[in-house]
Every structure is written in C-alpha cells, then in structure tokens.
mmCIF file with all atom_site columns, C-alpha atoms in Angstrom:
data_model
loop_
_atom_site.group_PDB
_atom_site.id
_atom_site.type_symbol
_atom_site.label_atom_id
_atom_site.label_alt_id
_atom_site.label_comp_id
_atom_site.label_asym_id
_atom_site.label_entity_id
_atom_site.label_seq_id
_atom_site.pdbx_PDB_ins_code
_atom_site.Cartn_x
_atom_site.Cartn_y
_atom_site.Cartn_z
_atom_site.occupancy
_atom_site.B_iso_or_equiv
_atom_site.pdbx_formal_charge
_atom_site.auth_seq_id
_atom_site.auth_comp_id
_atom_site.auth_asym_id
_atom_site.auth_atom_id
_atom_site.pdbx_PDB_model_num
ATOM 1  C CA . MET B 1 1  ? -28.650 34.766 46.399 1.00 50.00 ? 1  MET B CA 1
ATOM 2  C CA . CYS B 1 2  ? -29.568 37.644 44.097 1.00 52.00 ? 2  CYS B CA 1
ATOM 3  C CA . THR B 1 3  ? -26.894 38.396 41.574 1.00 56.00 ? 3  THR B CA 1
ATOM 4  C CA . SER B 1 4  ? -26.616 39.782 38.069 1.00 55.00 ? 4  SER B CA 1
ATOM 5  C CA . SER B 1 5  ? -24.007 37.152 37.232 1.00 66.00 ? 5  SER B CA 1
ATOM 6  C CA . PRO B 1 6  ? -24.681 33.419 36.906 1.00 66.00 ? 6  PRO B CA 1
ATOM 7  C CA . PRO B 1 7  ? -25.180 31.561 40.192 1.00 61.00 ? 7  PRO B CA 1
ATOM 8  C CA . LYS B 1 8  ? -22.004 29.929 41.473 1.00 62.00 ? 8  LYS B CA 1
ATOM 9  C CA . PHE B 1 9  ? -23.468 27.096 43.515 1.00 63.00 ? 9  PHE B CA 1
ATOM 10 C CA . PHE B 1 10 ? -26.269 24.575 43.280 1.00 67.00 ? 10 PHE B CA 1
ATOM 11 C CA . ALA B 1 11 ? -26.880 21.571 45.490 1.00 71.00 ? 11 ALA B CA 1
ATOM 12 C CA . LEU B 1 12 ? -29.454 18.845 45.696 1.00 77.00 ? 12 LEU B CA 1
ATOM 13 C CA . LEU B 1 13 ? -30.192 17.212 49.006 1.00 79.00 ? 13 LEU B CA 1
ATOM 14 C CA . ASN B 1 14 ? -31.752 13.784 49.277 1.00 84.00 ? 14 ASN B CA 1
ATOM 15 C CA . ASP B 1 15 ? -33.269 14.749 52.616 1.00 83.00 ? 15 ASP B CA 1
ATOM 16 C CA . SER B 1 16 ? -34.600 17.884 54.260 1.00 82.00 ? 16 SER B CA 1
ATOM 17 C CA . MET B 1 17 ? -32.269 20.754 55.075 1.00 83.00 ? 17 MET B CA 1
ATOM 18 C CA . ASP B 1 18 ? -30.939 20.449 58.606 1.00 90.00 ? 18 ASP B CA 1
ATOM 19 C CA . ALA B 1 19 ? -28.554 22.559 60.663 1.00 93.00 ? 19 ALA B CA 1
ATOM 20 C CA . ALA B 1 20 ? -25.476 20.505 59.744 1.00 92.00 ? 20 ALA B CA 1
ATOM 21 C CA . ALA B 1 21 ? -26.141 20.746 55.992 1.00 90.00 ? 21 ALA B CA 1
ATOM 22 C CA . PHE B 1 22 ? -26.925 24.459 56.231 1.00 92.00 ? 22 PHE B CA 1
ATOM 23 C CA . LYS B 1 23 ? -23.739 25.159 58.187 1.00 94.00 ? 23 LYS B CA 1
ATOM 24 C CA . VAL B 1 24 ? -21.680 23.451 55.461 1.00 91.00 ? 24 VAL B CA 1
ATOM 25 C CA . TYR B 1 25 ? -23.443 25.519 52.792 1.00 90.00 ? 25 TYR B CA 1
ATOM 26 C CA . VAL B 1 26 ? -22.903 28.770 54.703 1.00 94.00 ? 26 VAL B CA 1
ATOM 27 C CA . SER B 1 27 ? -19.233 28.145 55.509 1.00 94.00 ? 27 SER B CA 1
ATOM 28 C CA . LYS B 1 28 ? -18.152 26.643 52.169 1.00 91.00 ? 28 LYS B CA 1
ATOM 29 C CA . CYS B 1 29 ? -20.395 28.405 49.644 1.00 89.00 ? 29 CYS B CA 1
ATOM 30 C CA . LEU B 1 30 ? -22.103 31.515 51.001 1.00 91.00 ? 30 LEU B CA 1
ATOM 31 C CA . VAL B 1 31 ? -19.449 33.153 53.189 1.00 94.00 ? 31 VAL B CA 1
ATOM 32 C CA . PRO B 1 32 ? -16.731 33.125 50.483 1.00 92.00 ? 32 PRO B CA 1
ATOM 33 C CA . GLN B 1 33 ? -19.114 35.134 48.244 1.00 89.00 ? 33 GLN B CA 1
ATOM 34 C CA . LEU B 1 34 ? -19.989 37.766 50.868 1.00 92.00 ? 34 LEU B CA 1
ATOM 35 C CA . TRP B 1 35 ? -18.398 41.152 51.438 1.00 93.00 ? 35 TRP B CA 1
ATOM 36 C CA . LYS B 1 36 ? -18.447 43.769 54.188 1.00 96.00 ? 36 LYS B CA 1
ATOM 37 C CA . GLY B 1 37 ? -21.891 45.354 54.210 1.00 95.00 ? 37 GLY B CA 1
ATOM 38 C CA . ALA B 1 38 ? -23.632 42.503 52.371 1.00 93.00 ? 38 ALA B CA 1
ATOM 39 C CA . VAL B 1 39 ? -27.059 41.546 53.700 1.00 94.00 ? 39 VAL B CA 1
ATOM 40 C CA . VAL B 1 40 ? -28.160 37.918 53.977 1.00 93.00 ? 40 VAL B CA 1
ATOM 41 C CA . ILE B 1 41 ? -31.942 37.545 54.149 1.00 92.00 ? 41 ILE B CA 1
ATOM 42 C CA . MET B 1 42 ? -33.229 34.356 55.744 1.00 92.00 ? 42 MET B CA 1
ATOM 43 C CA . ASP B 1 43 ? -36.612 33.004 56.712 1.00 90.00 ? 43 ASP B CA 1
ATOM 44 C CA . ASN B 1 44 ? -37.368 31.263 59.978 1.00 88.00 ? 44 ASN B CA 1
ATOM 45 C CA . LEU B 1 45 ? -36.289 27.741 59.105 1.00 88.00 ? 45 LEU B CA 1
ATOM 46 C CA . PRO B 1 46 ? -34.886 26.299 62.356 1.00 90.00 ? 46 PRO B CA 1
ATOM 47 C CA . ALA B 1 47 ? -31.579 25.532 60.598 1.00 91.00 ? 47 ALA B CA 1
ATOM 48 C CA . HIS B 1 48 ? -31.159 29.273 59.911 1.00 91.00 ? 48 HIS B CA 1
ATOM 49 C CA . LYS B 1 49 ? -31.375 30.078 63.627 1.00 91.00 ? 49 LYS B CA 1
ATOM 50 C CA . VAL B 1 50 ? -28.613 27.732 64.844 1.00 92.00 ? 50 VAL B CA 1
ATOM 51 C CA . LYS B 1 51 ? -26.138 29.743 66.953 1.00 94.00 ? 51 LYS B CA 1
ATOM 52 C CA . ALA B 1 52 ? -23.140 28.769 64.794 1.00 95.00 ? 52 ALA B CA 1
ATOM 53 C CA . ILE B 1 53 ? -24.560 30.366 61.619 1.00 96.00 ? 53 ILE B CA 1
ATOM 54 C CA . ALA B 1 54 ? -24.633 34.079 62.517 1.00 96.00 ? 54 ALA B CA 1
ATOM 55 C CA . PRO B 1 55 ? -20.956 34.284 63.579 1.00 97.00 ? 55 PRO B CA 1
ATOM 56 C CA . LEU B 1 56 ? -19.858 32.785 60.245 1.00 97.00 ? 56 LEU B CA 1
ATOM 57 C CA . ILE B 1 57 ? -21.748 35.434 58.285 1.00 97.00 ? 57 ILE B CA 1
ATOM 58 C CA . GLU B 1 58 ? -20.942 38.342 60.591 1.00 98.00 ? 58 GLU B CA 1
ATOM 59 C CA . ALA B 1 59 ? -17.207 37.496 60.634 1.00 98.00 ? 59 ALA B CA 1
ATOM 60 C CA . VAL B 1 60 ? -16.867 38.868 57.090 1.00 97.00 ? 60 VAL B CA 1
ATOM 61 C CA . GLY B 1 61 ? -18.766 42.051 57.944 1.00 97.00 ? 61 GLY B CA 1
ATOM 62 C CA . ALA B 1 62 ? -22.093 40.956 56.470 1.00 96.00 ? 62 ALA B CA 1
ATOM 63 C CA . LYS B 1 63 ? -25.404 41.416 58.251 1.00 96.00 ? 63 LYS B CA 1
ATOM 64 C CA . ILE B 1 64 ? -28.355 39.057 58.688 1.00 96.00 ? 64 ILE B CA 1
ATOM 65 C CA . LEU B 1 65 ? -31.962 40.090 58.204 1.00 95.00 ? 65 LEU B CA 1
ATOM 66 C CA . TYR B 1 66 ? -34.602 37.568 59.275 1.00 93.00 ? 66 TYR B CA 1
ATOM 67 C CA . LEU B 1 67 ? -38.005 37.730 57.627 1.00 92.00 ? 67 LEU B CA 1
ATOM 68 C CA . SER B 1 68 ? -41.026 38.145 59.860 1.00 89.00 ? 68 SER B CA 1
ATOM 69 C CA . PRO B 1 69 ? -42.754 34.885 60.756 1.00 85.00 ? 69 PRO B CA 1
ATOM 70 C CA . TYR B 1 70 ? -45.513 33.987 58.324 1.00 78.00 ? 70 TYR B CA 1
ATOM 71 C CA . SER B 1 71 ? -49.036 34.688 59.447 1.00 70.00 ? 71 SER B CA 1
ATOM 72 C CA . ARG B 1 72 ? -52.059 33.795 57.385 1.00 75.00 ? 72 ARG B CA 1
ATOM 73 C CA . PRO B 1 73 ? -54.084 36.742 56.118 1.00 75.00 ? 73 PRO B CA 1
ATOM 74 C CA . VAL B 1 74 ? -57.397 37.117 57.934 1.00 71.00 ? 74 VAL B CA 1
#
C-alpha cells in the first residue's frame, strides 16, 4: 500500500501466501483502509484471483487493477 503516513499493518507468514490467508488480510486489514475511488493494484498471484476477493474490495467502492502477466524480454 502506498501511503505518505506510516504503514498500519505488517504480517509475517511461516508459509506461502494462499487464498485463505490473503482473504483474511483483505477483509481485516486492507478493506478498512480503503475509500470510494481507491485503486488496489495486484499482480497475478493465484490468491489474488479468488472469486471472494474482488467483492470485498468493490463493496467499499474501490476498484481493482491487475498487472499484466510477466513476460520475459526478448
């Protein structure tokens, strides 16, 4: 999250990020900090694409922008 104020949340996971952990982060930490018109930029991690994530973010009037898939330069 880009902000001019100090970050409000840090977490360490002992395992890789999965959909369940990401959903908890989004619902408990990210969504309460969002506002109508905010833009959440996410990459293509499978946990970011779980169907339950977008409705949580969009319910507060924020939008989601997914980055293009990575392709190696040729």
